[in-house]
Coordinates of C-alpha atoms and ligand atoms in Angstrom, one line a residue:
X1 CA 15.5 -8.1 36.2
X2 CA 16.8 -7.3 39.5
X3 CA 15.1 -8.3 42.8
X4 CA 14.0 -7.0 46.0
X5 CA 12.6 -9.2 49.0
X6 CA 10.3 -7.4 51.7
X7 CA 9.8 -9.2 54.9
X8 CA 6.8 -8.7 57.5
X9 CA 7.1 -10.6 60.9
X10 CA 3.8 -10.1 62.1
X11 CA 2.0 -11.0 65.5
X12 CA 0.5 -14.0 63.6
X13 CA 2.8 -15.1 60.6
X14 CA 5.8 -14.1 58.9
X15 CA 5.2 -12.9 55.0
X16 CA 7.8 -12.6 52.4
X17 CA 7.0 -11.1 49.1
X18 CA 9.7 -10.6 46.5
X19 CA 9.3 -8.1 43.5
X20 CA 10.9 -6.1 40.6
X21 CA 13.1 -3.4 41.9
X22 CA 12.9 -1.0 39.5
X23 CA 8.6 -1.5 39.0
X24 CA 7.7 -3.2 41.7
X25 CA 6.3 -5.8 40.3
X26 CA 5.0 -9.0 42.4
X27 CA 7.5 -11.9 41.5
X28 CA 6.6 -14.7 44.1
X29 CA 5.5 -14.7 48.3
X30 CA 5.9 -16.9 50.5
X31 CA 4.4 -17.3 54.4
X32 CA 5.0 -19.3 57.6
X33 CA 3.1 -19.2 61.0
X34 CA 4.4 -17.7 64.1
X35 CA 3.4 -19.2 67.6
X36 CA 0.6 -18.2 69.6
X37 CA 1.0 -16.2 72.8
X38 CA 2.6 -12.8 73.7
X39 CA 5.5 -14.2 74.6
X40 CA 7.9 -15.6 72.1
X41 CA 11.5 -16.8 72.1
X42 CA 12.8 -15.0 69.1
X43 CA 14.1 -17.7 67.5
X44 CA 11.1 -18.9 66.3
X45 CA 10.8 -15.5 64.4
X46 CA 14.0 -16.6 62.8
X47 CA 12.3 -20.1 61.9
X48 CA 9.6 -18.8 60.5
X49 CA 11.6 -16.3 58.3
X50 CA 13.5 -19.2 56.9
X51 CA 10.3 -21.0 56.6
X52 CA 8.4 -18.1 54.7
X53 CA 11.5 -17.7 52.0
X54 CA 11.8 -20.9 51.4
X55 CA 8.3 -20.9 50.8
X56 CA 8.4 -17.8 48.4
X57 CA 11.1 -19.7 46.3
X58 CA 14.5 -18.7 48.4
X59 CA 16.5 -15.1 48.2
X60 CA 19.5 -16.9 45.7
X61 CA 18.3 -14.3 43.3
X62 CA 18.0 -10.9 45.3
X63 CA 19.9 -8.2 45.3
X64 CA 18.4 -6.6 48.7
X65 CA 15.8 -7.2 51.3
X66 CA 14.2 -5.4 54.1
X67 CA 12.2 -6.3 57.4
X68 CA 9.3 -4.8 58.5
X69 CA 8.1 -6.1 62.4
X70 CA 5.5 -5.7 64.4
X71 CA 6.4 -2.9 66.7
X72 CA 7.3 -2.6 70.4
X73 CA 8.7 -6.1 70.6
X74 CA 11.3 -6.6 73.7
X75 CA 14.5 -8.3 72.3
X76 CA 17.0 -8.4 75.0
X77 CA 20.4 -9.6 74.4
X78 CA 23.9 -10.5 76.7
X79 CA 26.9 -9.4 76.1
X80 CA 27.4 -12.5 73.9
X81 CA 24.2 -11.4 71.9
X82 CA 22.2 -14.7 73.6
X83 CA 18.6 -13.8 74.2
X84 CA 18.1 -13.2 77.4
X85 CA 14.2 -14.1 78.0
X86 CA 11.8 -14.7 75.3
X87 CA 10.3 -11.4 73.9
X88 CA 7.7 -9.8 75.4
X89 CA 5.3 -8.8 72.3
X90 CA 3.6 -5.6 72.0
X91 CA -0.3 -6.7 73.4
X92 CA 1.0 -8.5 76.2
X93 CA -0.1 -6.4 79.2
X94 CA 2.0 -7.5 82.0
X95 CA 3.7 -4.4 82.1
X96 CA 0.4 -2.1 82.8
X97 CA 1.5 -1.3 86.5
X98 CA 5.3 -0.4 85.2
X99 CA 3.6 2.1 82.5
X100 CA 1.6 3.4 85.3
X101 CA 4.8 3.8 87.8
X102 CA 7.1 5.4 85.1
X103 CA 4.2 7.9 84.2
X104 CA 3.7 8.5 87.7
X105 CA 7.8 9.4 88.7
X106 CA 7.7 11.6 85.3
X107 CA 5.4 13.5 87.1
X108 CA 6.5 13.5 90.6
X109 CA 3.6 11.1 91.4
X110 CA 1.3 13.2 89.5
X111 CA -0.2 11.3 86.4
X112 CA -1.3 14.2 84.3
X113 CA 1.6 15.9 85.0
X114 CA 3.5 12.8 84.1
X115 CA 2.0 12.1 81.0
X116 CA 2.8 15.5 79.7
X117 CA 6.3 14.8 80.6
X118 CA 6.2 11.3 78.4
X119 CA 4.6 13.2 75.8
X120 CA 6.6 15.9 75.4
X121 CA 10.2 14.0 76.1
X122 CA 9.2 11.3 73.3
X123 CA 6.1 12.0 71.6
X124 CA 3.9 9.3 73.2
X125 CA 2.7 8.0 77.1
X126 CA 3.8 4.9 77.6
X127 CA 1.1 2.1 78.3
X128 CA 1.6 -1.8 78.5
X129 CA 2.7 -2.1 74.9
X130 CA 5.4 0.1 74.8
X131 CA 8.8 -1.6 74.9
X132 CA 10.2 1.4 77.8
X133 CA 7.5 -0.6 80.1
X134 CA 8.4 -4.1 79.6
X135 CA 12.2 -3.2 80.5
X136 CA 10.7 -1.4 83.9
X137 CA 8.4 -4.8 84.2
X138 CA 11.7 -7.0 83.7
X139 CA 13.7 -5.0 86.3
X140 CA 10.8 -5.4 89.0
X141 CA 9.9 -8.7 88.3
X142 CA 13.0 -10.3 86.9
X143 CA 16.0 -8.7 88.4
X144 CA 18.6 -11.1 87.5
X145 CA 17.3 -11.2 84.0
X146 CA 17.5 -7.4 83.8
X147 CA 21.2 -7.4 85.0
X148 CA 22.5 -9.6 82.3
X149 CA 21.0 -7.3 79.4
X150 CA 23.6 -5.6 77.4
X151 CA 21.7 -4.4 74.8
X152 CA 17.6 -4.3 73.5
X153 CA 16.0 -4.3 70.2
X154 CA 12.9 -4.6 68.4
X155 CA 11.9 -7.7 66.7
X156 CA 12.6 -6.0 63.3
X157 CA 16.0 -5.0 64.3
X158 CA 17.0 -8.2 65.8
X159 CA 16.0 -9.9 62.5
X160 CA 18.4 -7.8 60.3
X161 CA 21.1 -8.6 62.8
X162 CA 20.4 -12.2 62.0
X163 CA 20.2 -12.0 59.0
X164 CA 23.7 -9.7 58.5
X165 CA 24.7 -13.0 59.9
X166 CA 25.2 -12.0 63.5
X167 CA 23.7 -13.9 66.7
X168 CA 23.7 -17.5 67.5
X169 CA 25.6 -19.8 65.1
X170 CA 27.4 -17.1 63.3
X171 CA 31.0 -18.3 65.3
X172 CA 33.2 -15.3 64.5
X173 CA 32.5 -13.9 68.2
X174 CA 35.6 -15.3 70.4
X175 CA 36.2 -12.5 72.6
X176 CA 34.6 -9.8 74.9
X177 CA 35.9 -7.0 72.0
X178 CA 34.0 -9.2 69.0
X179 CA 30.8 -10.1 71.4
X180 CA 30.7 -6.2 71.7
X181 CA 31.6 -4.9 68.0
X182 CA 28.1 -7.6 67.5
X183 CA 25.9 -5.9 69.6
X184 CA 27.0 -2.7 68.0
X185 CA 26.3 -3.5 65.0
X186 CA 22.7 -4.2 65.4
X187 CA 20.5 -1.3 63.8
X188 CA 17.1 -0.1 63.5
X189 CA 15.3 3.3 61.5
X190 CA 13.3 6.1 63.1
X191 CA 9.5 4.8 62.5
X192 CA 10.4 1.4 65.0
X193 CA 12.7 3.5 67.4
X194 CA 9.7 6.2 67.5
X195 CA 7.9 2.9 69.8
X196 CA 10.5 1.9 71.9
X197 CA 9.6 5.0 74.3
X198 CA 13.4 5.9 75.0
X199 CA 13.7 7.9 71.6
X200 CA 12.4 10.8 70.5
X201 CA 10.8 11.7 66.9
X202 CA 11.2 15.0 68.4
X203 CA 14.5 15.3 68.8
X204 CA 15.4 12.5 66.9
X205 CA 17.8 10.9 69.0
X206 CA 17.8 8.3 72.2
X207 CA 16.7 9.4 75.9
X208 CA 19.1 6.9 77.2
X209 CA 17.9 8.7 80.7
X210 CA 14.8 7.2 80.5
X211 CA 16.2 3.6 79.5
X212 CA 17.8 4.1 82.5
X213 CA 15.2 4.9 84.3
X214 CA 13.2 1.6 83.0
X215 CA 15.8 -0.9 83.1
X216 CA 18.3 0.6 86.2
X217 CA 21.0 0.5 83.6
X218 CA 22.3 1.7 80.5
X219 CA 22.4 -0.8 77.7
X220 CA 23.7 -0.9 73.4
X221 CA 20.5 0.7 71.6
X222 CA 20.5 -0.1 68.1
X223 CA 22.2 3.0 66.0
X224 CA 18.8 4.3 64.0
X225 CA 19.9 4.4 60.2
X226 CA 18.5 6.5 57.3
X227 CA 15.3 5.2 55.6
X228 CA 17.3 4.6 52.6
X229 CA 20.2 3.7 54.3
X230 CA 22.1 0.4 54.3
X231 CA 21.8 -1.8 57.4
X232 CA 24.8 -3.9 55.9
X233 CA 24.9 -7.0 53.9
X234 CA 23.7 -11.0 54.3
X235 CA 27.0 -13.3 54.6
X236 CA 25.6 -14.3 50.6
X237 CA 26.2 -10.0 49.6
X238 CA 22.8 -9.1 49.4
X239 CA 22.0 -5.8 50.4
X240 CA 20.1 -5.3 53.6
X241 CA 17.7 -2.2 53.8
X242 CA 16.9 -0.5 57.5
X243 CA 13.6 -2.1 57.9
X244 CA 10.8 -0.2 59.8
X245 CA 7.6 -0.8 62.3
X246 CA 5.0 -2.8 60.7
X247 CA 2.8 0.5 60.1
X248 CA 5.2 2.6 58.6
X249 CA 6.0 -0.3 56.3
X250 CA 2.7 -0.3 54.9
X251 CA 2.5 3.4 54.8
X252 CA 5.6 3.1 52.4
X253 CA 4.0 -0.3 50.6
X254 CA 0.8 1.9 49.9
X255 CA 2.7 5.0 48.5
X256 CA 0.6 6.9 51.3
X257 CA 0.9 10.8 51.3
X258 CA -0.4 13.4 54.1
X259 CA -4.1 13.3 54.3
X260 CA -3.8 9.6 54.2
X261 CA -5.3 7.4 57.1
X262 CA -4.7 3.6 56.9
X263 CA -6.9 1.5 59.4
X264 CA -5.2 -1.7 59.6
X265 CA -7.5 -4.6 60.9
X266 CA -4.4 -7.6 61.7
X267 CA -4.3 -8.8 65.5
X268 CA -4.0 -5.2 66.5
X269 CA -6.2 -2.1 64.9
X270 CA -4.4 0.4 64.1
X271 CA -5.3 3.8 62.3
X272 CA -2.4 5.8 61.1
X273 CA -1.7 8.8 59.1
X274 CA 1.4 10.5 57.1
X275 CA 1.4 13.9 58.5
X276 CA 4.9 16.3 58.1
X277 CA 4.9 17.1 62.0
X278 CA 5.4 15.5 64.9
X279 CA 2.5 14.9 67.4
X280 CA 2.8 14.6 71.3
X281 CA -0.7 14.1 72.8
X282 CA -0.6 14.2 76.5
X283 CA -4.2 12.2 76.5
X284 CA -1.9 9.0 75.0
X285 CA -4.9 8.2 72.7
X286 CA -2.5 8.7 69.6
X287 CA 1.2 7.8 70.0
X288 CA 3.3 10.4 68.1
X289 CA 5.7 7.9 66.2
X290 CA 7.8 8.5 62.8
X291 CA 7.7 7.3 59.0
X292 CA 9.6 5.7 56.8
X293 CA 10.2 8.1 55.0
X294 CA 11.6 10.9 57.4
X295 CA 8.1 12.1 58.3
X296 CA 6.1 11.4 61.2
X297 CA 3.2 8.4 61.8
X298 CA 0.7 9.3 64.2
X299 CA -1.2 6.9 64.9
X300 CA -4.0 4.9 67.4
X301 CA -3.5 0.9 68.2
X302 CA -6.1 -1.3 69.5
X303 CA -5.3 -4.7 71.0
X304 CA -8.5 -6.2 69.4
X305 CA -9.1 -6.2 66.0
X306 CA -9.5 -9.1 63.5
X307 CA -9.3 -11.5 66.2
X308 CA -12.5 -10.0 67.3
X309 CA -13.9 -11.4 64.1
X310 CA -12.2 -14.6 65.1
X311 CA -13.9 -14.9 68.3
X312 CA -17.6 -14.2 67.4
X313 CA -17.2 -16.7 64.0
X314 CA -15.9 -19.3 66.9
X315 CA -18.4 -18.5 69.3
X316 CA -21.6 -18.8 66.2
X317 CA -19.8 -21.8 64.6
X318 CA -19.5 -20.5 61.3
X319 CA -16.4 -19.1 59.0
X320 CA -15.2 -15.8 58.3
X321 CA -17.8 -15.6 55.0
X322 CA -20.9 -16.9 57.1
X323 CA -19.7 -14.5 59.8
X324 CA -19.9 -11.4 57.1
X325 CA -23.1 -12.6 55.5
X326 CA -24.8 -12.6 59.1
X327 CA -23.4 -9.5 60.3
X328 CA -25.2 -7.8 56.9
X329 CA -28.1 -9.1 57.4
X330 CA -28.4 -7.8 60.7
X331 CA -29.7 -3.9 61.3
X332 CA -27.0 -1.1 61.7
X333 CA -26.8 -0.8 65.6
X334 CA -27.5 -4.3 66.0
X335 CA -31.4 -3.3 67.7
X336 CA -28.7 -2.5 70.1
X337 CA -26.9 -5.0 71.3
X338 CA -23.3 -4.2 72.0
X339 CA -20.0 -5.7 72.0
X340 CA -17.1 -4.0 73.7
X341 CA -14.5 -5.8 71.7
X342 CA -11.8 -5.8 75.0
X343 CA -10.9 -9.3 74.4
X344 CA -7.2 -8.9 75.2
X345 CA -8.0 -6.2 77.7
X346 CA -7.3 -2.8 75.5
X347 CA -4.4 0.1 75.0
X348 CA -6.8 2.6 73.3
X349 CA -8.2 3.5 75.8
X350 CA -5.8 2.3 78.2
X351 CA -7.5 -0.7 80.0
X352 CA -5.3 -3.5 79.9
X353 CA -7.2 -4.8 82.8
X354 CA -10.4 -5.1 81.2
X355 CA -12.6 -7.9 79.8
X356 CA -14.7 -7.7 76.7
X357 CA -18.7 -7.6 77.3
X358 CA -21.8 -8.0 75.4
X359 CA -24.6 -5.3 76.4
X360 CA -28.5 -4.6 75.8
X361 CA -29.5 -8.4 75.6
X362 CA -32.9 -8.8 74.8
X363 CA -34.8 -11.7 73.4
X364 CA -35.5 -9.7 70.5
X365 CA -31.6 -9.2 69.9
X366 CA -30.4 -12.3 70.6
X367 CA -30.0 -13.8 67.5
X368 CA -26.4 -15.2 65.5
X369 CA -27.3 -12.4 63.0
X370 CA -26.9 -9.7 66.2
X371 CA -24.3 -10.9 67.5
X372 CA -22.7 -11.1 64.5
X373 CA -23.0 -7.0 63.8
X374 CA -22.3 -6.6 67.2
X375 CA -18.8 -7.9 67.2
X376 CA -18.0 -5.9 63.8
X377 CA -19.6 -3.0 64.7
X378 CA -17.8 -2.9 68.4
X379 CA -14.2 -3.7 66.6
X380 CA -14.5 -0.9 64.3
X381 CA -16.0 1.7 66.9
X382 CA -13.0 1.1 68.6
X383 CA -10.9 2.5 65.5
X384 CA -13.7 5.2 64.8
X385 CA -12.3 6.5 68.7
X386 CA -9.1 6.4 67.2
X387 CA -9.9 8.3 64.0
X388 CA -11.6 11.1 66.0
X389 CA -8.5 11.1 68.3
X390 CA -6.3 11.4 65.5
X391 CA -8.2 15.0 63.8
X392 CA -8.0 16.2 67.2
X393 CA -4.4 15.8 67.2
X394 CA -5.3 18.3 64.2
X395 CA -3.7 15.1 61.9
X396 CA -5.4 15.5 58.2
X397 CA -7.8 13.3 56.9
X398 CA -8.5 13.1 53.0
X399 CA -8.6 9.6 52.3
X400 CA -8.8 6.2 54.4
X401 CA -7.9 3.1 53.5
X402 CA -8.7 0.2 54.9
X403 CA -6.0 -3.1 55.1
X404 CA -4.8 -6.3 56.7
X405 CA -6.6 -9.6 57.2
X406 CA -10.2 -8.3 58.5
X407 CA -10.3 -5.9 55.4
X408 CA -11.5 -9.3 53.8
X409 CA -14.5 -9.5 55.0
X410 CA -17.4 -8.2 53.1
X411 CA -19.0 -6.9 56.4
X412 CA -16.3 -5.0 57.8
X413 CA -15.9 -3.2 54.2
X414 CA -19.2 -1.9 54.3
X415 CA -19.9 -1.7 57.8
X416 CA -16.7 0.8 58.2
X417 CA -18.1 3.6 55.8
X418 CA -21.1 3.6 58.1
X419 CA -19.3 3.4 61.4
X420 CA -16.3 5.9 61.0
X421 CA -18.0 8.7 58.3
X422 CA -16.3 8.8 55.9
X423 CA -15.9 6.7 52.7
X424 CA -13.6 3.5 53.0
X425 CA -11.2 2.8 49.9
X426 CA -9.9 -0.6 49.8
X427 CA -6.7 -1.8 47.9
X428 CA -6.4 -5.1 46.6
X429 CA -6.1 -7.4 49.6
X430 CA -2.2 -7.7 49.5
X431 CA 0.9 -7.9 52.1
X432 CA 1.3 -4.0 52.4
X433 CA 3.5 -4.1 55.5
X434 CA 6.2 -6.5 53.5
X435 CA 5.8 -4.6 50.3
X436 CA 6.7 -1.4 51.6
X437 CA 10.0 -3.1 53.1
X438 CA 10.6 -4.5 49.6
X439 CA 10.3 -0.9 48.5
X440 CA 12.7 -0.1 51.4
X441 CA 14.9 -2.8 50.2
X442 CA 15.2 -1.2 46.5
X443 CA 15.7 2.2 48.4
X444 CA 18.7 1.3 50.0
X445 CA 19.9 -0.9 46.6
X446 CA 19.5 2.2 44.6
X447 CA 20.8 4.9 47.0
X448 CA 18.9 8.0 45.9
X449 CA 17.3 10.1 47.9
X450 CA 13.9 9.3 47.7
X451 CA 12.4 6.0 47.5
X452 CA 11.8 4.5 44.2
X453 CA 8.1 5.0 42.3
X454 CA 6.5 1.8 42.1
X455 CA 3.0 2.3 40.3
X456 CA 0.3 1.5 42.9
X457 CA -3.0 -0.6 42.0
X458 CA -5.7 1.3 40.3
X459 CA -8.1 -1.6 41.5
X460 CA -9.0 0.3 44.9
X461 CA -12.3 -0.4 45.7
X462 CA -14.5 2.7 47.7
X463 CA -17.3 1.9 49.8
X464 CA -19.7 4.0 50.8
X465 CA -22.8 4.6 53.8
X466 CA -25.0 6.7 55.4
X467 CA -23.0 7.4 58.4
X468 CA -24.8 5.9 61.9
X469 CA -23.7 7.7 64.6
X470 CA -26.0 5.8 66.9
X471 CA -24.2 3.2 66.5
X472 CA -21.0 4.6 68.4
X473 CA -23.5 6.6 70.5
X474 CA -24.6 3.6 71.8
X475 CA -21.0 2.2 72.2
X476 CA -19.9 5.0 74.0
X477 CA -22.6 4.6 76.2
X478 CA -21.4 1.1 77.4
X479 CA -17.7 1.2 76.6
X480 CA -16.5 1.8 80.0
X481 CA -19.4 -1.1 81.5
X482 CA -16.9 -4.1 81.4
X483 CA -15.4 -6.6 83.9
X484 CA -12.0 -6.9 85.2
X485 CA -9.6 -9.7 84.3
X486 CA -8.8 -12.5 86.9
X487 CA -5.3 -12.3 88.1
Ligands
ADP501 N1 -12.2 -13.1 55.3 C1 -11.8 -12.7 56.5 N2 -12.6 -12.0 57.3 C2 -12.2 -11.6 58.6 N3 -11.0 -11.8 59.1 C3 -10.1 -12.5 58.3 C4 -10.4 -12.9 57.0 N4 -9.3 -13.5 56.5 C5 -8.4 -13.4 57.5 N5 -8.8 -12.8 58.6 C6 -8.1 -12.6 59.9 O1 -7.0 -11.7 59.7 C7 -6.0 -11.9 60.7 C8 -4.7 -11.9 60.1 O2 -4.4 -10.7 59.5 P1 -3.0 -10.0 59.4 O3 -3.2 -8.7 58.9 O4 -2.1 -11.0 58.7 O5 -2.6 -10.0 61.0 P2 -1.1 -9.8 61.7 O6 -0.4 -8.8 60.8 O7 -1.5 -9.2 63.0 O8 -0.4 -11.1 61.8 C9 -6.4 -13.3 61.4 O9 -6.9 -13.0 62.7 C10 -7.5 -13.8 60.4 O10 -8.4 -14.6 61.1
5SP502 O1 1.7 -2.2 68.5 C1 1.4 -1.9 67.3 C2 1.5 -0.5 66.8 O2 1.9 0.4 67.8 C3 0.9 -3.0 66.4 O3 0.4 -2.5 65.2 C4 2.0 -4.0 66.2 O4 3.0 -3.4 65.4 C5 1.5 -5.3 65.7 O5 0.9 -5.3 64.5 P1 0.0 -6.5 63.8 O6 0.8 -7.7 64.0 O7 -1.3 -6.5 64.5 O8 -0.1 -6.1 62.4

């Protein structure tokens, strides 16, 4: 049997799942934590990785693995390939003012007109999370930090550098010629590229005018590979696969198709769909990123998602299954209490300067029961605003599934069917972001044109409701009603 390993470094943790290449059957996982905070030195990525295989039984035995990353990461490197600062991770928010000055000189201080401009040059406006802005925050705030960058990549392409055997430790770099030969050999594919707001799924290539523009210099961009293509090899010969964003991945993990919506509830929320266009909306609700697969991604990210869930089972004292059982017993609409789930201030809408809130207290309301369908009631209003966004991008909608960790939870399961309108299918729970870079992985191993079938579970579950719009009439009525963050 030959094997394939698929990697997700996620916000939170760092999976590994490793599985049949040629049916992609499940073989063994493994998983390691990643540090809190939205910054990170990258190296702890790294740990974790070696953590996470080790846990899932090492990679002695595979033939080829793949990386899938959460998105947007900033990764910059000098010309030795050191890290230059720790990474700025894609909800940290520091960066809201540069968004707002590079949309502004796109437009000739004109933010309509400026968002157009983003959206047309690269398929998305940039907000806080995108990594174009954190290179803009770096060169205001961090000058000297900015001049030493000679090149920036994502977390997932940074990770298949590593692992080729390239960055710190690897000793073959003695000289400015072989510092530079490793910075050019770092690579990344089209769906992670399609975040970094400096290239276009338009065009398909870089706008290295507007990473100028950010950083006040030019600076080695990974070279974007093929979905199938080869990234290179690990110093042991294994095969390495191009890796992708986190949400392509799991597009490609869950064999999705166009007409197929995944809303992903992990530390971000994220509802994405396989369409064979690209989208630029100049609104910057959805963010017109690529595929895996050579299509497109559109897509809608909150900042506040599972860890909503987190919150209100912290704040009640009870677990996630307590939380779920209280939120069901609870009326739809909550006899209108309301959370606005802005916990981490929010990117869809743009308001990374916002708090969460809690509206329509009454004594009658104010039970643990409330609260708790508040909270998963506000968290997926939040992605029913990015669903609507999405068909008004003109993005089809046949089937949605719903994944990642607060897909577990009983409550959310039924509560989505009711809150977005439409019925919810729900895969197995299952790592869908590191699967579909195992599938990558075997891709790349096998060198055909298309991606390898792998037979997908038949165990989906649907779930099904009356739709309540009140509910997100009654959100929408609040949404805007919260406080601003202290400095
Ligand atoms: N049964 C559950 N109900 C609700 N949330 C859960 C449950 N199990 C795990 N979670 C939450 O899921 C999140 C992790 O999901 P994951 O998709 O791995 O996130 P990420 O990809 O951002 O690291 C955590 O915030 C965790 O608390
Ligand atoms: O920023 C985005 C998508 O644009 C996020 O989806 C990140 O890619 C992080 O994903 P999770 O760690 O929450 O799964």
């Amino acid at each position: 049997m030959t094997l394939v390993a698929g990697v997700d470094s996620s916000t939170q943790s760092c999976k590994v799942v490793i599985r049949d290449a040629e049916t992609g059957a499940l073989v063994r996982s493994g998983r390691a934590a990643h540090p809190d905070g939205t910054e990170v030195e990258p190296e702890r990525w790294w740990e974790a990785l070696q953590a996470a295989v080790a846990d899932a039984g090492g990679l002695a035995d595979v033939a080829a693995l793949a990386v899938g990353g959460q998105q947007h990461g900033m990764v910059t490197l000098d010309p030795d390939g050191a890290v230059v600062r720790p990474a700025l991770l894609w909800n940290d928010t520091r960066s809201a003012g540069a968004a707002r000055d590079l949309v502004l000189e796109l437009g000739d201080g004109d933010p309509e007109a400026g968002a157009a401009a983003w959206a047309k040059a690269i398929g998305s406006v940039p907000v806080a999370s995108l990594t174009v802005t954190k290179l803009r925050w770096l060169r205001d705030a961090e000058p000297q930090n900015a001049a030493r960058v000679a090149a920036v990549a994502l977390p997932h392409d940074w990770l298949t550098w590593r692992l080729a055997g390239h960055g710190p430790g690897a000793g073959a770099a003695t000289d400015a010629a072989a510092d530079a030969a490793a910075l050019a050999a770092l690579t990344t594919d089209r769906s992670d590229a399609s975040g970094t707001g400096y290239w276009s799924p338009i065009t398909d290539g870089y706008r290295t005018d507007l990473l100028t523009l950010a950083l006040g210099h030019d600076a080695v961009l990974p070279r974007v590979i093929g979905p199938g293509e080869r990234a290179g090899t690990t110093p042991a010969g294994a095969v390495l696969g191009a890796g992708a964003g986190d949400n392509a991945a799991a597009a490609l993990g869950m064999g999705m198709v166009e007409g197929d919506v995944a809303v992903s509830l992990g530390t971000s929320g994220v509802v994405s769909a396989i369409s064979a266009t690209s989208t630029a909306d100049p609104s910057g609700l959805v963010t017109g990123f690529a595929d895996a697969t050579g299509a497109f991604l559109p897509l809608a990210c909150t900042l506040n998602a599972s860890r909503v869930l987190d919150a209100a089972a912290r704040m009640l004292g009870v677990d996630h299954d307590e939380l779920s059982t209280l939120a069901l017993s609870a009326p739809a609409g909550a006899d209108g209490l309301v959370l606005v789930p802005y916990l981490e201030g929010e990117r869809t809408p743009n308001r990374p300067e916002a708090t969460g809130a809690l509206h329509g207290m009454r004594l009658a309301n104010t039970t643990p029961a409330h609260l708790a369908r508040a909270a998963v009631e506000g968290m997926l209003c939040g992605l029913a605003d990015g669903l609507e966004a999405l068909r008004a991008q003109g993005v089809p909608v046949r089937r949605v599934f719903l994944i990642g960790g607060g897909a577990k939870s009983e409550a959310v399961r039924q509560i989505a069917p009711a809150v977005l309108g439409v019925d919810v299918l729900v895969p197995p729970a299952g790592e869908y972001v590191a699967d579909g870079a195992a599938r990558q992985a075997a891709w790349a191993l096998a060198g055909t044109v298309r991606p390898p079938e792998w037979a997908s579970s038949s165990d989906v579950l649907t779930f099904t409701a009356q739709p309540t719009p009140h509910v997100r009439d009654q959100y929408a009525a609040v949404r805007e009603l919260t406080a601003t963050r202290p400095a």
